[in-house]
Amino acid sequence: MAKKRIFSGIQPTGNIHLGNYLGAVKNWVDSQEEYENIFCVVNSHAITIKQDPKELHQKTYELAAILLACGIDTQKSHLFIQSQIDEHAALAWILDCNIPMGDMSRMTQFKDKSAKNPKNINVGLFNYPALMAADILLYQVDGVPVGEDQKQHLELTRDVAMRFNRDYGECFKIPEPLIPKVGARIMGLDNPESKMSKSSSGANHAIFLLDSPEAIMAKFKKATTDSHTTIVFDPTRAGLYNLLSIYEIFTHKSRESIEQEFAGKGYGQLKSAIAEVVIESLRPIRERYERLMGDEGYIREILAQGAQSVRPIASGTYERAKELVGLV
Ligand code: TRP
């Protein structure tokens, strides 16, 4: 039986943190045997918000290097840069002409993002979901992993695909949402009530994948806890629960054995132990990343090959869509 084909997109903005890694990237890496994965660095989506061009260029390669360092294996998976396949923007146009204004106007992410960036509410930001639909539909995928915030966009993708197939003829596979496994919901270290996020400005909010061992230790030491004295998995004690969950994920130990390990110990000892485990787990990723970034030509080559490997699928779908709508 053929493997299911999955499309995952990630924007090259901000820095990848522990929450992104445990919530998404690690699942991608672990699913490389099970699925035919298409991983795309969606740099064209990034310019819906003003970017410094040099920085965007740099961040795009950096993100690709981080994904490779985390274990994305281009012998098994496709990894490419969105802007290197012209069909994304081209198909987005055809889809644009088949998405009712009313459907697009309901997208809550546009409303959120335009409220946050009142000085740059551009047409691309409004249109963002059409480009995302094109990303997905070009590759005839079976599924797309989506978090809560992207569900509405996937729903729009399915709607436009079904409408297109009905009105013009069979063209697109209808993608299913893959709801990520729960459990790896990592909270901010400074504010364990909210999810670890790229955009929080707190200096001790997130552990970034490329943080130095010293920075990781310092951030864990300052992590918010509470004034209790027992160390147990108690979801009502959000700070402690988050720390213990991170420890659980990295050590693969059972909750009982973790509670035993820290019985009678203080938060200081717990925090050092977690920091050590995270430092050692991230060390090989950081080292591989540094080696890769030392050879940008190599990354460029890997990405060129990645684009080459998906281009035939993209152009096949695009040519069919063009033909069906009567474009010569
Ligand atoms: N919108 C997604 C996000 O912000 C990124 C993205 C772009 C994407 N195109 C995609 C995700 C296609 C999945 C499939 O997280």
Short mmCIF file of C-alpha atoms and ligand atoms in Angstrom, two decimals:
data_model
loop_
_atom_site.label_atom_id
_atom_site.label_comp_id
_atom_site.label_asym_id
_atom_site.label_seq_id
_atom_site.Cartn_x
_atom_site.Cartn_y
_atom_site.Cartn_z
CA MET A 1 0.00 0.00 0.00
CA ALA A 2 1.33 3.44 -0.88
CA LYS A 3 2.29 5.70 2.00
CA LYS A 4 0.01 8.59 2.78
CA ARG A 5 1.34 11.89 1.49
CA ILE A 6 1.43 14.71 4.03
CA PHE A 7 2.17 18.42 3.54
CA SER A 8 3.59 20.53 6.37
CA GLY A 9 4.40 24.22 6.10
CA ILE A 10 6.49 26.32 8.46
CA GLN A 11 7.25 30.03 8.28
CA PRO A 12 10.86 31.21 8.43
CA THR A 13 10.12 33.94 10.94
CA GLY A 14 11.03 34.04 14.61
CA ASN A 15 13.19 31.38 16.22
CA ILE A 16 12.23 27.75 16.64
CA HIS A 17 11.63 27.00 20.30
CA LEU A 18 11.02 23.95 22.42
CA GLY A 19 7.25 24.21 21.91
CA ASN A 20 7.61 24.16 18.10
CA TYR A 21 10.08 21.32 18.34
CA LEU A 22 8.09 19.05 20.65
CA GLY A 23 4.70 20.05 19.24
CA ALA A 24 5.51 19.79 15.54
CA VAL A 25 9.04 19.28 14.25
CA LYS A 26 9.78 16.19 16.33
CA ASN A 27 6.55 14.56 15.12
CA TRP A 28 7.57 15.30 11.55
CA VAL A 29 10.96 13.72 12.07
CA ASP A 30 9.42 10.68 13.74
CA SER A 31 6.84 10.19 10.98
CA GLN A 32 9.29 9.90 8.11
CA GLU A 33 8.95 6.13 7.80
CA GLU A 34 5.18 6.14 8.04
CA TYR A 35 4.39 8.95 5.57
CA GLU A 36 5.65 10.48 2.38
CA ASN A 37 6.29 13.90 3.83
CA ILE A 38 6.54 17.18 1.97
CA PHE A 39 8.10 19.85 4.19
CA CYS A 40 7.93 23.38 2.91
CA VAL A 41 9.54 26.54 4.27
CA VAL A 42 6.75 28.99 3.44
CA ASN A 43 8.75 32.15 2.86
CA SER A 44 6.16 33.67 0.51
CA HIS A 45 3.67 33.61 3.36
CA ALA A 46 6.19 35.42 5.55
CA ILE A 47 6.09 38.58 3.42
CA THR A 48 2.44 39.18 4.28
CA ILE A 49 4.05 40.88 7.29
CA LYS A 50 6.85 43.42 6.62
CA GLN A 51 10.22 41.67 6.69
CA ASP A 52 13.75 42.88 6.40
CA PRO A 53 14.79 41.32 3.06
CA LYS A 54 18.32 40.31 4.14
CA GLU A 55 17.02 38.85 7.34
CA LEU A 56 14.25 36.90 5.59
CA HIS A 57 16.80 35.45 3.17
CA GLN A 58 19.04 34.41 6.06
CA LYS A 59 16.17 33.05 8.18
CA THR A 60 14.98 30.90 5.30
CA TYR A 61 18.30 29.05 5.08
CA GLU A 62 18.57 28.93 8.85
CA LEU A 63 15.20 27.27 9.20
CA ALA A 64 16.07 24.71 6.54
CA ALA A 65 19.32 23.99 8.39
CA ILE A 66 17.48 23.62 11.70
CA LEU A 67 15.02 21.17 10.16
CA LEU A 68 17.89 19.14 8.73
CA ALA A 69 19.71 19.31 12.07
CA CYS A 70 16.57 18.04 13.83
CA GLY A 71 16.62 14.97 11.64
CA ILE A 72 14.60 15.68 8.53
CA ASP A 73 16.18 13.22 6.14
CA THR A 74 16.02 14.22 2.50
CA GLN A 75 16.50 10.60 1.44
CA LYS A 76 13.06 9.95 2.91
CA SER A 77 11.25 13.29 2.77
CA HIS A 78 10.96 16.29 0.50
CA LEU A 79 12.22 19.60 1.89
CA PHE A 80 11.99 22.74 -0.22
CA ILE A 81 11.44 26.50 -0.24
CA GLN A 82 8.00 27.68 -1.32
CA SER A 83 9.25 30.58 -3.48
CA GLN A 84 11.33 28.18 -5.57
CA ILE A 85 8.23 26.60 -7.06
CA ASP A 86 6.36 29.23 -9.09
CA GLU A 87 3.20 27.17 -9.25
CA HIS A 88 2.28 28.10 -5.66
CA ALA A 89 1.60 31.72 -6.54
CA ALA A 90 0.16 30.79 -9.92
CA LEU A 91 -2.35 28.31 -8.53
CA ALA A 92 -3.24 30.73 -5.75
CA TRP A 93 -4.48 33.10 -8.45
CA ILE A 94 -6.77 30.51 -10.01
CA LEU A 95 -8.09 29.63 -6.55
CA ASP A 96 -8.58 33.33 -5.74
CA CYS A 97 -10.97 33.57 -8.63
CA ASN A 98 -12.97 30.70 -7.15
CA ILE A 99 -13.21 31.76 -3.52
CA PRO A 100 -16.21 33.89 -2.61
CA MET A 101 -15.30 37.16 -0.91
CA GLY A 102 -17.63 36.20 1.93
CA ASP A 103 -15.76 32.94 2.66
CA MET A 104 -12.41 34.68 2.76
CA SER A 105 -13.77 37.51 4.91
CA ARG A 106 -14.66 35.04 7.65
CA MET A 107 -11.04 34.03 8.31
CA THR A 108 -10.30 34.86 11.92
CA GLN A 109 -6.52 34.86 11.50
CA PHE A 110 -6.77 37.79 9.09
CA LYS A 111 -8.79 39.69 11.64
CA ASP A 112 -6.26 38.92 14.40
CA LYS A 113 -3.22 39.72 12.30
CA SER A 114 -4.64 42.94 10.91
CA ALA A 115 -5.56 44.07 14.41
CA LYS A 116 -1.92 43.47 15.40
CA ASN A 117 -0.47 45.20 12.32
CA PRO A 118 -2.87 48.07 11.63
CA LYS A 119 -0.25 49.88 9.53
CA ASN A 120 0.22 47.05 7.05
CA ILE A 121 -3.10 45.46 6.21
CA ASN A 122 -2.20 44.35 2.70
CA VAL A 123 -4.05 42.29 0.11
CA GLY A 124 -1.58 39.41 0.54
CA LEU A 125 -2.46 39.12 4.20
CA PHE A 126 -6.11 38.86 3.27
CA ASN A 127 -5.27 36.35 0.57
CA TYR A 128 -2.98 34.27 2.72
CA PRO A 129 -5.39 31.30 2.91
CA ALA A 130 -5.55 31.02 -0.89
CA LEU A 131 -1.78 30.66 -1.06
CA MET A 132 -1.95 28.11 1.73
CA ALA A 133 -4.65 26.22 -0.18
CA ALA A 134 -2.42 26.23 -3.26
CA ASP A 135 0.52 24.85 -1.20
CA ILE A 136 -1.60 21.91 -0.17
CA LEU A 137 -3.64 21.25 -3.32
CA LEU A 138 -0.67 21.31 -5.70
CA TYR A 139 0.69 18.12 -4.16
CA GLN A 140 -2.43 15.93 -4.08
CA VAL A 141 -1.88 15.20 -0.41
CA ASP A 142 -3.87 12.93 1.87
CA GLY A 143 -3.43 15.00 5.00
CA VAL A 144 -2.18 18.16 6.61
CA PRO A 145 -1.21 18.41 10.29
CA VAL A 146 -3.04 21.42 11.63
CA GLY A 147 -3.18 23.05 15.00
CA GLU A 148 -6.26 24.87 16.24
CA ASP A 149 -5.20 28.14 14.56
CA GLN A 150 -5.00 26.65 11.05
CA LYS A 151 -8.17 24.53 11.04
CA GLN A 152 -10.26 27.24 9.44
CA HIS A 153 -7.73 27.63 6.62
CA LEU A 154 -7.79 23.92 5.91
CA GLU A 155 -11.59 23.98 5.86
CA LEU A 156 -11.44 26.75 3.25
CA THR A 157 -8.91 24.68 1.27
CA ARG A 158 -11.26 21.71 1.24
CA ASP A 159 -14.21 23.89 0.23
CA VAL A 160 -12.47 25.52 -2.70
CA ALA A 161 -11.07 22.15 -3.85
CA MET A 162 -14.48 20.47 -3.78
CA ARG A 163 -16.12 23.40 -5.53
CA PHE A 164 -13.42 23.42 -8.21
CA ASN A 165 -13.68 19.67 -8.80
CA ARG A 166 -17.45 19.97 -9.11
CA ASP A 167 -17.49 23.03 -11.38
CA TYR A 168 -14.58 22.25 -13.71
CA GLY A 169 -13.79 18.54 -13.33
CA GLU A 170 -11.67 16.36 -11.08
CA CYS A 171 -8.41 18.12 -10.27
CA PHE A 172 -7.57 18.13 -6.57
CA LYS A 173 -7.38 15.50 -3.87
CA ILE A 174 -9.37 16.60 -0.80
CA PRO A 175 -6.95 16.79 2.16
CA GLU A 176 -7.88 15.54 5.62
CA PRO A 177 -6.87 17.44 8.75
CA LEU A 178 -4.45 15.52 10.95
CA ILE A 179 -4.89 16.68 14.49
CA PRO A 180 -1.50 16.45 16.20
CA LYS A 181 -1.20 14.12 19.16
CA VAL A 182 -1.79 15.99 22.38
CA GLY A 183 0.66 15.86 25.24
CA ALA A 184 3.39 18.06 23.83
CA ARG A 185 1.79 21.36 24.64
CA ILE A 186 4.67 23.33 26.09
CA MET A 187 3.88 26.47 28.05
CA GLY A 188 5.92 29.64 28.48
CA LEU A 189 8.48 29.35 31.27
CA ASP A 190 7.72 32.85 32.53
CA ASN A 191 3.98 32.43 32.18
CA PRO A 192 2.89 28.79 32.31
CA GLU A 193 -0.74 29.76 31.68
CA SER A 194 -0.02 30.51 28.01
CA LYS A 195 1.49 28.41 25.24
CA MET A 196 5.18 28.92 24.45
CA SER A 197 5.13 31.31 21.51
CA LYS A 198 7.54 32.79 18.98
CA SER A 199 6.19 36.25 19.46
CA SER A 200 6.37 36.66 23.22
CA SER A 201 8.91 39.29 24.18
CA GLY A 202 9.73 37.94 27.66
CA ALA A 203 13.47 37.11 27.90
CA ASN A 204 12.75 33.95 29.89
CA HIS A 205 9.66 32.91 28.01
CA ALA A 206 11.00 30.33 25.57
CA ILE A 207 13.90 27.92 25.20
CA PHE A 208 15.14 28.28 21.64
CA LEU A 209 16.60 25.26 19.90
CA LEU A 210 19.86 27.07 19.30
CA ASP A 211 20.22 28.53 22.82
CA SER A 212 23.60 28.03 24.46
CA PRO A 213 23.80 25.64 27.45
CA GLU A 214 24.29 28.67 29.73
CA ALA A 215 21.16 30.36 28.39
CA ILE A 216 19.11 27.18 28.81
CA MET A 217 20.27 26.74 32.39
CA ALA A 218 19.57 30.39 33.24
CA LYS A 219 16.07 30.29 31.77
CA PHE A 220 15.07 27.13 33.60
CA LYS A 221 16.46 28.53 36.84
CA LYS A 222 14.16 31.53 36.47
CA ALA A 223 11.10 29.51 35.42
CA THR A 224 7.93 30.41 37.27
CA THR A 225 6.79 27.81 39.82
CA ASP A 226 4.77 28.16 43.02
CA SER A 227 5.23 28.16 46.77
CA HIS A 228 4.34 24.52 47.40
CA THR A 229 7.05 22.08 48.40
CA THR A 230 6.06 18.73 46.88
CA ILE A 231 7.16 17.76 43.36
CA VAL A 232 4.26 15.94 41.75
CA PHE A 233 2.46 15.97 38.38
CA ASP A 234 -0.46 18.24 39.26
CA PRO A 235 -2.06 20.07 36.31
CA THR A 236 -3.39 22.76 38.63
CA ARG A 237 0.21 23.76 39.38
CA ALA A 238 0.88 24.98 35.87
CA GLY A 239 4.54 25.99 36.16
CA LEU A 240 5.68 22.83 37.88
CA TYR A 241 3.52 20.67 35.63
CA ASN A 242 5.09 22.20 32.53
CA LEU A 243 8.62 21.60 33.85
CA LEU A 244 7.88 18.01 34.79
CA SER A 245 6.26 17.38 31.42
CA ILE A 246 9.35 18.63 29.62
CA TYR A 247 11.46 16.32 31.78
CA GLU A 248 9.10 13.42 31.08
CA ILE A 249 9.30 13.93 27.31
CA PHE A 250 13.08 14.13 27.17
CA THR A 251 13.85 11.33 29.63
CA HIS A 252 11.01 8.94 28.63
CA LYS A 253 10.71 8.08 32.33
CA SER A 254 7.37 7.29 33.93
CA ARG A 255 5.62 9.90 36.02
CA GLU A 256 5.90 7.72 39.13
CA SER A 257 9.65 7.30 38.76
CA ILE A 258 10.07 11.04 38.19
CA GLU A 259 8.08 11.84 41.31
CA GLN A 260 10.21 9.35 43.26
CA GLU A 261 13.41 10.81 41.87
CA PHE A 262 12.50 14.26 43.19
CA ALA A 263 10.80 13.27 46.44
CA GLY A 264 12.19 15.45 49.20
CA LYS A 265 14.13 17.64 46.77
CA GLY A 266 13.61 21.32 46.03
CA TYR A 267 12.72 23.27 42.91
CA GLY A 268 16.35 24.33 42.50
CA GLN A 269 17.49 20.73 42.07
CA LEU A 270 14.56 19.94 39.81
CA LYS A 271 15.29 22.91 37.55
CA SER A 272 18.97 22.02 37.21
CA ALA A 273 18.11 18.42 36.37
CA ILE A 274 15.67 19.49 33.67
CA ALA A 275 18.07 22.02 32.23
CA GLU A 276 20.81 19.36 32.04
CA VAL A 277 18.57 16.94 30.19
CA VAL A 278 17.41 19.61 27.74
CA ILE A 279 20.97 20.85 27.19
CA GLU A 280 22.21 17.37 26.38
CA SER A 281 19.24 16.60 24.14
CA LEU A 282 19.61 19.79 22.14
CA ARG A 283 23.41 19.69 21.94
CA PRO A 284 23.62 17.38 18.90
CA ILE A 285 21.01 19.47 17.09
CA ARG A 286 22.94 22.67 17.71
CA GLU A 287 26.21 21.06 16.67
CA ARG A 288 24.75 19.67 13.45
CA TYR A 289 23.18 23.05 12.75
CA GLU A 290 26.52 24.82 13.14
CA ARG A 291 28.22 22.37 10.81
CA LEU A 292 25.48 22.84 8.22
CA MET A 293 25.52 26.62 8.41
CA GLY A 294 29.26 26.49 7.86
CA ASP A 295 28.51 25.25 4.34
CA GLU A 296 25.70 27.28 2.83
CA GLY A 297 26.45 25.87 -0.61
CA TYR A 298 25.51 22.43 0.65
CA ILE A 299 22.17 23.62 2.05
CA ARG A 300 21.41 25.43 -1.17
CA GLU A 301 22.11 22.24 -3.09
CA ILE A 302 19.90 20.13 -0.79
CA LEU A 303 17.06 22.62 -1.21
CA ALA A 304 17.49 22.77 -4.98
CA GLN A 305 17.21 18.99 -5.07
CA GLY A 306 14.17 19.18 -2.81
CA ALA A 307 12.47 21.62 -5.18
CA GLN A 308 13.37 19.42 -8.13
CA SER A 309 11.82 16.39 -6.47
CA VAL A 310 8.42 18.06 -5.96
CA ARG A 311 8.28 20.20 -9.10
CA PRO A 312 6.78 17.51 -11.35
CA ILE A 313 3.88 17.00 -8.92
CA ALA A 314 3.23 20.74 -8.67
CA SER A 315 3.40 21.37 -12.38
CA GLY A 316 1.20 18.36 -13.15
CA THR A 317 -1.57 19.70 -10.93
CA TYR A 318 -1.17 23.27 -12.10
CA GLU A 319 -1.28 22.35 -15.79
CA ARG A 320 -4.46 20.38 -15.21
CA ALA A 321 -6.09 23.26 -13.29
CA LYS A 322 -5.12 25.70 -16.02
CA GLU A 323 -6.54 23.49 -18.72
CA LEU A 324 -9.77 22.92 -16.81
CA VAL A 325 -10.46 26.64 -16.42
CA GLY A 326 -9.61 27.30 -20.06
CA LEU A 327 -6.28 29.06 -19.70
CA VAL A 328 -3.98 28.31 -22.64
N1 TRP B 1 -0.26 29.02 7.86
C1 TRP B 1 0.65 28.08 8.45
C2 TRP B 1 1.07 28.62 9.82
O1 TRP B 1 1.16 29.80 10.02
C3 TRP B 1 1.86 27.88 7.59
C4 TRP B 1 1.48 27.26 6.30
C5 TRP B 1 1.53 27.81 5.07
C6 TRP B 1 0.99 25.93 6.12
N2 TRP B 1 1.13 26.93 4.12
C7 TRP B 1 0.79 25.78 4.74
C8 TRP B 1 0.72 24.90 6.99
C9 TRP B 1 0.29 24.59 4.22
C10 TRP B 1 0.22 23.69 6.48
C11 TRP B 1 0.01 23.56 5.11
O2 TRP B 1 1.38 27.82 10.68
#
